[in-house]
């Protein structure tokens, strides 16, 4: 797995914030959608790529730039002179392992505080670990939580808007504490429901059983409830499983798939085949 220090950031561009809006409801973790415009013909970013945001800030190790990577959350719009990209960012904080003090995440808070017209520095683009299969009959099982919806939203929009001969099935498992926190699939922003009419697309939502208690979202239970369909998809070789979002999204997945497959041994064998064929891919943080 590549570390942030491994990325070449020498190519840098100015991006103008064209629009910023809060997607998550007040009282929950703040998630914002930013639309950026890059007025440089050399910059281009596709749906299967990420880009970096650089923020000036000195730390104890002598670093002057903080880098964070973000997937595009919509279809990039490119003209001769500029590119427009959309990103999702959650305002983050962390507890220092040594001091126990709470600190704001540098890049996430910087981005959440930007206003329309502000300039930010970006770099890249960089390849995402997963791709849209060239095989138009391939099946996709997409598993995400929170801002992990970003690359999947772009994938789904591209497949159903730009690929005319796509016949593979797509199952999107998406977790959130409450219905309003399902980004792009709630009462105010129902972008992904536009594709519910597609015969090959299904979106399955998973919520926390007690959101006010900060319980874990039960993605594994939602997956087990679709056991028959998933087993059928896994019976063919051209099925891909992509996992994105916070590392917690992985909790319980092996257990859930072992239940579906009938035993842990059967699942580990099938998972090894998926990994070897680059059909099981994780993008977690």
mmCIF file of C-alpha atoms in Angstrom:
data_model
loop_
_atom_site.group_PDB
_atom_site.id
_atom_site.type_symbol
_atom_site.label_atom_id
_atom_site.label_comp_id
_atom_site.label_asym_id
_atom_site.label_seq_id
_atom_site.Cartn_x
_atom_site.Cartn_y
_atom_site.Cartn_z
ATOM 1 C CA UNK A 1 0.000 0.000 0.000
ATOM 2 C CA UNK A 2 1.389 3.399 -0.983
ATOM 3 C CA UNK A 3 1.971 6.035 1.671
ATOM 4 C CA UNK A 4 1.223 9.718 1.133
ATOM 5 C CA UNK A 5 4.965 10.407 1.097
ATOM 6 C CA UNK A 6 5.272 8.151 -1.972
ATOM 7 C CA UNK A 7 3.169 10.432 -4.185
ATOM 8 C CA UNK A 8 4.837 12.842 -6.585
ATOM 9 C CA UNK A 9 3.400 16.289 -5.817
ATOM 10 C CA UNK A 10 5.659 18.372 -8.024
ATOM 11 C CA UNK A 11 2.858 19.130 -10.491
ATOM 12 C CA UNK A 12 0.567 21.549 -8.682
ATOM 13 C CA UNK A 13 -2.465 23.519 -9.826
ATOM 14 C CA UNK A 14 -4.718 26.219 -8.436
ATOM 15 C CA UNK A 15 -8.369 25.233 -8.123
ATOM 16 C CA UNK A 16 -11.164 27.734 -7.496
ATOM 17 C CA UNK A 17 -14.034 26.694 -5.219
ATOM 18 C CA UNK A 18 -17.098 27.237 -7.383
ATOM 19 C CA UNK A 19 -19.580 25.858 -4.864
ATOM 20 C CA UNK A 20 -19.594 24.367 -1.378
ATOM 21 C CA UNK A 21 -22.584 22.939 0.444
ATOM 22 C CA UNK A 22 -23.215 20.804 3.483
ATOM 23 C CA UNK A 23 -24.725 17.419 2.613
ATOM 24 C CA UNK A 24 -25.112 15.976 6.107
ATOM 25 C CA UNK A 25 -27.845 17.230 8.463
ATOM 26 C CA UNK A 26 -27.074 19.645 11.296
ATOM 27 C CA UNK A 27 -26.207 17.819 14.495
ATOM 28 C CA UNK A 28 -24.328 15.042 12.665
ATOM 29 C CA UNK A 29 -20.753 14.808 11.408
ATOM 30 C CA UNK A 30 -20.225 17.552 8.840
ATOM 31 C CA UNK A 31 -19.815 16.322 5.271
ATOM 32 C CA UNK A 32 -19.484 18.884 2.501
ATOM 33 C CA UNK A 33 -19.544 18.712 -1.278
ATOM 34 C CA UNK A 34 -17.088 21.040 -3.014
ATOM 35 C CA UNK A 35 -17.137 21.781 -6.728
ATOM 36 C CA UNK A 36 -13.720 22.891 -7.985
ATOM 37 C CA UNK A 37 -12.661 24.484 -11.262
ATOM 38 C CA UNK A 38 -9.087 24.123 -12.501
ATOM 39 C CA UNK A 39 -8.209 26.635 -15.212
ATOM 40 C CA UNK A 40 -5.183 24.807 -16.570
ATOM 41 C CA UNK A 41 -5.360 22.787 -19.806
ATOM 42 C CA UNK A 42 -2.673 20.415 -18.513
ATOM 43 C CA UNK A 43 -4.851 19.170 -15.645
ATOM 44 C CA UNK A 44 -7.282 16.322 -16.280
ATOM 45 C CA UNK A 45 -8.907 13.934 -13.809
ATOM 46 C CA UNK A 46 -11.087 10.941 -14.661
ATOM 47 C CA UNK A 47 -13.627 8.970 -12.634
ATOM 48 C CA UNK A 48 -11.122 6.206 -11.837
ATOM 49 C CA UNK A 49 -8.587 8.679 -10.470
ATOM 50 C CA UNK A 50 -8.018 10.670 -7.308
ATOM 51 C CA UNK A 51 -6.343 14.015 -6.762
ATOM 52 C CA UNK A 52 -4.444 15.509 -3.856
ATOM 53 C CA UNK A 53 -5.108 18.637 -1.818
ATOM 54 C CA UNK A 54 -2.050 20.399 -0.381
ATOM 55 C CA UNK A 55 -2.250 22.639 2.678
ATOM 56 C CA UNK A 56 0.674 24.625 4.074
ATOM 57 C CA UNK A 57 1.280 23.716 7.698
ATOM 58 C CA UNK A 58 4.467 22.985 9.646
ATOM 59 C CA UNK A 59 4.589 19.902 11.846
ATOM 60 C CA UNK A 60 7.043 18.366 14.318
ATOM 61 C CA UNK A 61 8.750 16.421 11.517
ATOM 62 C CA UNK A 62 9.650 19.427 9.389
ATOM 63 C CA UNK A 63 6.932 18.884 6.774
ATOM 64 C CA UNK A 64 5.519 22.055 5.234
ATOM 65 C CA UNK A 65 2.785 20.527 3.062
ATOM 66 C CA UNK A 66 -0.009 18.279 4.253
ATOM 67 C CA UNK A 67 -1.365 16.038 1.511
ATOM 68 C CA UNK A 68 -4.712 14.247 1.463
ATOM 69 C CA UNK A 69 -6.175 12.324 -1.469
ATOM 70 C CA UNK A 70 -9.786 12.555 -2.626
ATOM 71 C CA UNK A 71 -11.774 10.598 -5.199
ATOM 72 C CA UNK A 72 -13.930 12.448 -7.687
ATOM 73 C CA UNK A 73 -17.572 12.237 -6.619
ATOM 74 C CA UNK A 74 -19.152 13.085 -9.976
ATOM 75 C CA UNK A 75 -18.412 12.962 -13.669
ATOM 76 C CA UNK A 76 -15.587 15.472 -14.364
ATOM 77 C CA UNK A 77 -16.497 18.172 -16.869
ATOM 78 C CA UNK A 78 -13.671 19.152 -19.175
ATOM 79 C CA UNK A 79 -13.463 21.889 -21.785
ATOM 80 C CA UNK A 80 -10.466 23.073 -23.783
ATOM 81 C CA UNK A 81 -9.260 25.373 -21.013
ATOM 82 C CA UNK A 82 -10.547 24.056 -17.691
ATOM 83 C CA UNK A 83 -11.769 21.024 -15.736
ATOM 84 C CA UNK A 84 -14.543 20.909 -13.130
ATOM 85 C CA UNK A 85 -14.402 18.214 -10.450
ATOM 86 C CA UNK A 86 -16.557 17.406 -7.426
ATOM 87 C CA UNK A 87 -15.292 16.101 -4.097
ATOM 88 C CA UNK A 88 -16.651 15.048 -0.699
ATOM 89 C CA UNK A 89 -14.906 15.920 2.551
ATOM 90 C CA UNK A 90 -15.812 15.150 6.162
ATOM 91 C CA UNK A 91 -14.651 17.509 8.903
ATOM 92 C CA UNK A 92 -12.357 15.293 10.978
ATOM 93 C CA UNK A 93 -10.562 15.375 14.301
ATOM 94 C CA UNK A 94 -8.225 12.924 15.983
ATOM 95 C CA UNK A 95 -6.843 12.124 19.423
ATOM 96 C CA UNK A 96 -3.044 12.226 19.750
ATOM 97 C CA UNK A 97 -1.873 8.769 20.821
ATOM 98 C CA UNK A 98 0.770 10.187 23.172
ATOM 99 C CA UNK A 99 -0.766 13.315 24.691
ATOM 100 C CA UNK A 100 -4.417 12.303 24.523
ATOM 101 C CA UNK A 101 -5.267 15.770 23.186
ATOM 102 C CA UNK A 102 -7.923 16.312 20.522
ATOM 103 C CA UNK A 103 -6.728 17.972 17.297
ATOM 104 C CA UNK A 104 -8.586 19.108 14.187
ATOM 105 C CA UNK A 105 -7.692 17.351 10.948
ATOM 106 C CA UNK A 106 -5.614 19.869 8.989
ATOM 107 C CA UNK A 107 -6.830 19.309 5.430
ATOM 108 C CA UNK A 108 -10.442 18.356 6.175
ATOM 109 C CA UNK A 109 -11.063 21.413 8.347
ATOM 110 C CA UNK A 110 -9.281 23.655 5.843
ATOM 111 C CA UNK A 111 -11.548 22.409 3.045
ATOM 112 C CA UNK A 112 -14.747 22.581 5.089
ATOM 113 C CA UNK A 113 -13.957 26.225 5.891
ATOM 114 C CA UNK A 114 -13.453 27.269 2.251
ATOM 115 C CA UNK A 115 -15.936 29.616 0.602
ATOM 116 C CA UNK A 116 -16.952 30.047 -3.031
ATOM 117 C CA UNK A 117 -14.193 31.952 -4.826
ATOM 118 C CA UNK A 118 -11.372 30.688 -2.599
ATOM 119 C CA UNK A 119 -8.297 29.131 -4.194
ATOM 120 C CA UNK A 120 -6.800 25.845 -3.076
ATOM 121 C CA UNK A 121 -3.734 23.947 -4.270
ATOM 122 C CA UNK A 122 -4.233 20.508 -5.765
ATOM 123 C CA UNK A 123 -1.915 17.944 -7.307
ATOM 124 C CA UNK A 124 -2.169 14.727 -9.286
ATOM 125 C CA UNK A 125 -4.146 13.034 -10.606
ATOM 126 C CA UNK A 126 -3.360 9.563 -9.264
ATOM 127 C CA UNK A 127 -4.788 6.189 -10.211
ATOM 128 C CA UNK A 128 -7.445 4.675 -7.963
ATOM 129 C CA UNK A 129 -6.895 1.021 -6.988
ATOM 130 C CA UNK A 130 -10.115 -0.048 -8.670
ATOM 131 C CA UNK A 131 -11.406 0.436 -12.185
ATOM 132 C CA UNK A 132 -14.593 0.010 -14.156
ATOM 133 C CA UNK A 133 -14.159 -3.414 -15.795
ATOM 134 C CA UNK A 134 -13.699 -3.505 -19.539
ATOM 135 C CA UNK A 135 -15.996 -6.549 -19.565
ATOM 136 C CA UNK A 136 -19.457 -4.992 -19.900
ATOM 137 C CA UNK A 137 -21.069 -8.113 -18.426
ATOM 138 C CA UNK A 138 -18.999 -7.930 -15.223
ATOM 139 C CA UNK A 139 -20.831 -7.747 -11.886
ATOM 140 C CA UNK A 140 -19.952 -5.111 -9.286
ATOM 141 C CA UNK A 141 -20.579 -5.424 -5.551
ATOM 142 C CA UNK A 142 -19.810 -1.977 -4.126
ATOM 143 C CA UNK A 143 -19.542 -1.603 -0.338
ATOM 144 C CA UNK A 144 -19.085 1.830 1.183
ATOM 145 C CA UNK A 145 -19.834 4.054 4.125
ATOM 146 C CA UNK A 146 -19.883 7.840 4.520
ATOM 147 C CA UNK A 147 -17.683 9.642 1.994
ATOM 148 C CA UNK A 148 -16.798 6.211 0.574
ATOM 149 C CA UNK A 149 -19.792 6.778 -1.702
ATOM 150 C CA UNK A 150 -17.749 9.290 -3.756
ATOM 151 C CA UNK A 151 -16.001 6.993 -6.277
ATOM 152 C CA UNK A 152 -19.032 4.687 -6.501
ATOM 153 C CA UNK A 153 -21.372 7.555 -7.329
ATOM 154 C CA UNK A 154 -19.063 8.573 -10.182
ATOM 155 C CA UNK A 155 -18.817 4.950 -11.371
ATOM 156 C CA UNK A 156 -22.583 4.431 -11.389
ATOM 157 C CA UNK A 157 -23.290 7.700 -13.195
ATOM 158 C CA UNK A 158 -20.646 6.893 -15.820
ATOM 159 C CA UNK A 159 -21.902 3.359 -16.395
ATOM 160 C CA UNK A 160 -25.545 4.315 -16.882
ATOM 161 C CA UNK A 161 -24.966 7.632 -18.664
ATOM 162 C CA UNK A 162 -22.041 6.789 -20.929
ATOM 163 C CA UNK A 163 -21.854 3.016 -21.443
ATOM 164 C CA UNK A 164 -24.674 1.827 -23.673
ATOM 165 C CA UNK A 165 -23.969 -1.908 -23.616
ATOM 166 C CA UNK A 166 -23.498 -2.499 -19.867
ATOM 167 C CA UNK A 167 -25.266 -5.739 -18.849
ATOM 168 C CA UNK A 168 -23.511 -6.623 -15.569
ATOM 169 C CA UNK A 169 -25.332 -6.396 -12.249
ATOM 170 C CA UNK A 170 -24.432 -3.720 -9.693
ATOM 171 C CA UNK A 171 -25.182 -4.044 -5.977
ATOM 172 C CA UNK A 172 -24.408 -0.958 -3.900
ATOM 173 C CA UNK A 173 -24.265 -1.480 -0.122
ATOM 174 C CA UNK A 174 -24.103 1.857 1.630
ATOM 175 C CA UNK A 175 -24.006 2.475 5.370
ATOM 176 C CA UNK A 176 -24.935 5.515 7.468
ATOM 177 C CA UNK A 177 -26.280 6.215 10.942
ATOM 178 C CA UNK A 178 -29.636 7.508 9.680
ATOM 179 C CA UNK A 179 -31.516 7.896 6.413
ATOM 180 C CA UNK A 180 -30.669 11.593 6.147
ATOM 181 C CA UNK A 181 -26.969 10.766 6.355
ATOM 182 C CA UNK A 182 -27.148 8.618 3.226
ATOM 183 C CA UNK A 183 -25.360 11.046 0.928
ATOM 184 C CA UNK A 184 -27.114 11.420 -2.441
ATOM 185 C CA UNK A 185 -29.854 9.011 -1.322
ATOM 186 C CA UNK A 186 -31.980 10.981 1.131
ATOM 187 C CA UNK A 187 -35.055 13.201 1.016
ATOM 188 C CA UNK A 188 -33.063 16.291 -0.010
ATOM 189 C CA UNK A 189 -30.415 14.758 -2.290
ATOM 190 C CA UNK A 190 -31.689 11.709 -4.132
ATOM 191 C CA UNK A 191 -29.171 11.672 -6.968
ATOM 192 C CA UNK A 192 -28.596 7.899 -6.967
ATOM 193 C CA UNK A 193 -32.302 7.068 -6.945
ATOM 194 C CA UNK A 194 -32.296 8.173 -10.595
ATOM 195 C CA UNK A 195 -30.829 4.770 -11.419
ATOM 196 C CA UNK A 196 -33.338 2.654 -9.478
ATOM 197 C CA UNK A 197 -35.222 2.102 -12.725
ATOM 198 C CA UNK A 198 -32.222 0.259 -14.184
ATOM 199 C CA UNK A 199 -32.791 -3.500 -14.192
ATOM 200 C CA UNK A 200 -29.151 -4.169 -13.307
ATOM 201 C CA UNK A 201 -28.825 -1.725 -10.361
ATOM 202 C CA UNK A 202 -29.850 -2.140 -6.715
ATOM 203 C CA UNK A 203 -28.940 0.031 -3.724
ATOM 204 C CA UNK A 204 -29.180 -1.515 -0.260
ATOM 205 C CA UNK A 205 -28.988 0.813 2.725
ATOM 206 C CA UNK A 206 -27.671 -0.093 6.166
ATOM 207 C CA UNK A 207 -28.300 2.029 9.238
ATOM 208 C CA UNK A 208 -27.131 2.052 12.838
ATOM 209 C CA UNK A 209 -29.727 0.319 15.058
ATOM 210 C CA UNK A 210 -29.298 3.077 17.661
ATOM 211 C CA UNK A 211 -27.793 6.134 15.945
ATOM 212 C CA UNK A 212 -27.847 8.290 19.095
ATOM 213 C CA UNK A 213 -25.743 5.646 20.875
ATOM 214 C CA UNK A 214 -23.048 5.736 18.171
ATOM 215 C CA UNK A 215 -23.538 2.033 17.404
ATOM 216 C CA UNK A 216 -21.728 0.472 14.454
ATOM 217 C CA UNK A 217 -23.614 0.491 11.163
ATOM 218 C CA UNK A 218 -24.716 -3.079 10.426
ATOM 219 C CA UNK A 219 -23.463 -3.484 6.858
ATOM 220 C CA UNK A 220 -22.796 -7.182 7.465
ATOM 221 C CA UNK A 221 -26.447 -7.829 8.297
ATOM 222 C CA UNK A 222 -27.599 -6.112 5.097
ATOM 223 C CA UNK A 223 -25.135 -8.197 3.103
ATOM 224 C CA UNK A 224 -26.322 -11.455 4.685
ATOM 225 C CA UNK A 225 -29.917 -10.541 3.829
ATOM 226 C CA UNK A 226 -28.955 -10.597 0.123
ATOM 227 C CA UNK A 227 -27.212 -13.977 0.440
ATOM 228 C CA UNK A 228 -28.899 -15.728 -2.480
ATOM 229 C CA UNK A 229 -28.200 -12.923 -4.944
ATOM 230 C CA UNK A 230 -24.586 -12.489 -3.814
ATOM 231 C CA UNK A 231 -23.839 -16.223 -4.007
ATOM 232 C CA UNK A 232 -25.232 -16.217 -7.541
ATOM 233 C CA UNK A 233 -22.979 -13.292 -8.479
ATOM 234 C CA UNK A 234 -19.927 -14.881 -6.852
ATOM 235 C CA UNK A 235 -20.515 -18.081 -8.811
ATOM 236 C CA UNK A 236 -19.198 -16.366 -11.949
ATOM 237 C CA UNK A 237 -15.605 -15.303 -12.439
ATOM 238 C CA UNK A 238 -16.251 -11.749 -13.628
ATOM 239 C CA UNK A 239 -17.649 -10.426 -10.336
ATOM 240 C CA UNK A 240 -15.712 -7.621 -8.628
ATOM 241 C CA UNK A 241 -16.026 -6.481 -4.993
ATOM 242 C CA UNK A 242 -14.907 -2.943 -4.145
ATOM 243 C CA UNK A 243 -14.796 -1.633 -0.563
ATOM 244 C CA UNK A 244 -14.416 2.096 0.209
ATOM 245 C CA UNK A 245 -14.665 4.428 3.191
ATOM 246 C CA UNK A 246 -13.519 4.437 6.784
ATOM 247 C CA UNK A 247 -11.673 1.300 7.951
ATOM 248 C CA UNK A 248 -14.726 0.406 10.064
ATOM 249 C CA UNK A 249 -16.475 -0.506 6.809
ATOM 250 C CA UNK A 250 -14.408 -3.721 6.800
ATOM 251 C CA UNK A 251 -15.657 -4.836 10.219
ATOM 252 C CA UNK A 252 -17.748 -7.960 9.899
ATOM 253 C CA UNK A 253 -17.337 -8.357 6.131
ATOM 254 C CA UNK A 254 -15.391 -11.621 6.287
ATOM 255 C CA UNK A 255 -17.904 -13.004 8.792
ATOM 256 C CA UNK A 256 -20.828 -11.968 6.589
ATOM 257 C CA UNK A 257 -19.351 -13.482 3.428
ATOM 258 C CA UNK A 258 -18.404 -16.673 5.313
ATOM 259 C CA UNK A 259 -22.039 -17.022 6.387
ATOM 260 C CA UNK A 260 -23.189 -16.483 2.823
ATOM 261 C CA UNK A 261 -20.727 -18.969 1.335
ATOM 262 C CA UNK A 262 -21.484 -21.622 3.959
ATOM 263 C CA UNK A 263 -18.103 -21.688 5.699
ATOM 264 C CA UNK A 264 -15.054 -19.540 6.389
ATOM 265 C CA UNK A 265 -12.894 -21.903 4.303
ATOM 266 C CA UNK A 266 -15.104 -21.515 1.217
ATOM 267 C CA UNK A 267 -15.109 -17.735 1.551
ATOM 268 C CA UNK A 268 -11.357 -17.444 2.068
ATOM 269 C CA UNK A 269 -10.794 -19.580 -1.031
ATOM 270 C CA UNK A 270 -13.140 -17.404 -3.105
ATOM 271 C CA UNK A 271 -11.694 -14.193 -1.665
ATOM 272 C CA UNK A 272 -8.167 -15.345 -2.534
ATOM 273 C CA UNK A 273 -9.338 -15.862 -6.126
ATOM 274 C CA UNK A 274 -10.825 -12.363 -6.192
ATOM 275 C CA UNK A 275 -7.647 -10.812 -4.787
ATOM 276 C CA UNK A 276 -5.433 -12.727 -7.217
ATOM 277 C CA UNK A 277 -7.568 -11.509 -10.117
ATOM 278 C CA UNK A 278 -7.578 -7.935 -8.747
ATOM 279 C CA UNK A 279 -11.330 -8.219 -8.296
ATOM 280 C CA UNK A 280 -11.329 -7.589 -4.527
ATOM 281 C CA UNK A 281 -10.026 -4.078 -3.895
ATOM 282 C CA UNK A 282 -10.123 -1.862 -0.792
ATOM 283 C CA UNK A 283 -9.792 1.900 -0.535
ATOM 284 C CA UNK A 284 -10.033 2.606 3.200
ATOM 285 C CA UNK A 285 -8.627 5.228 5.541
#
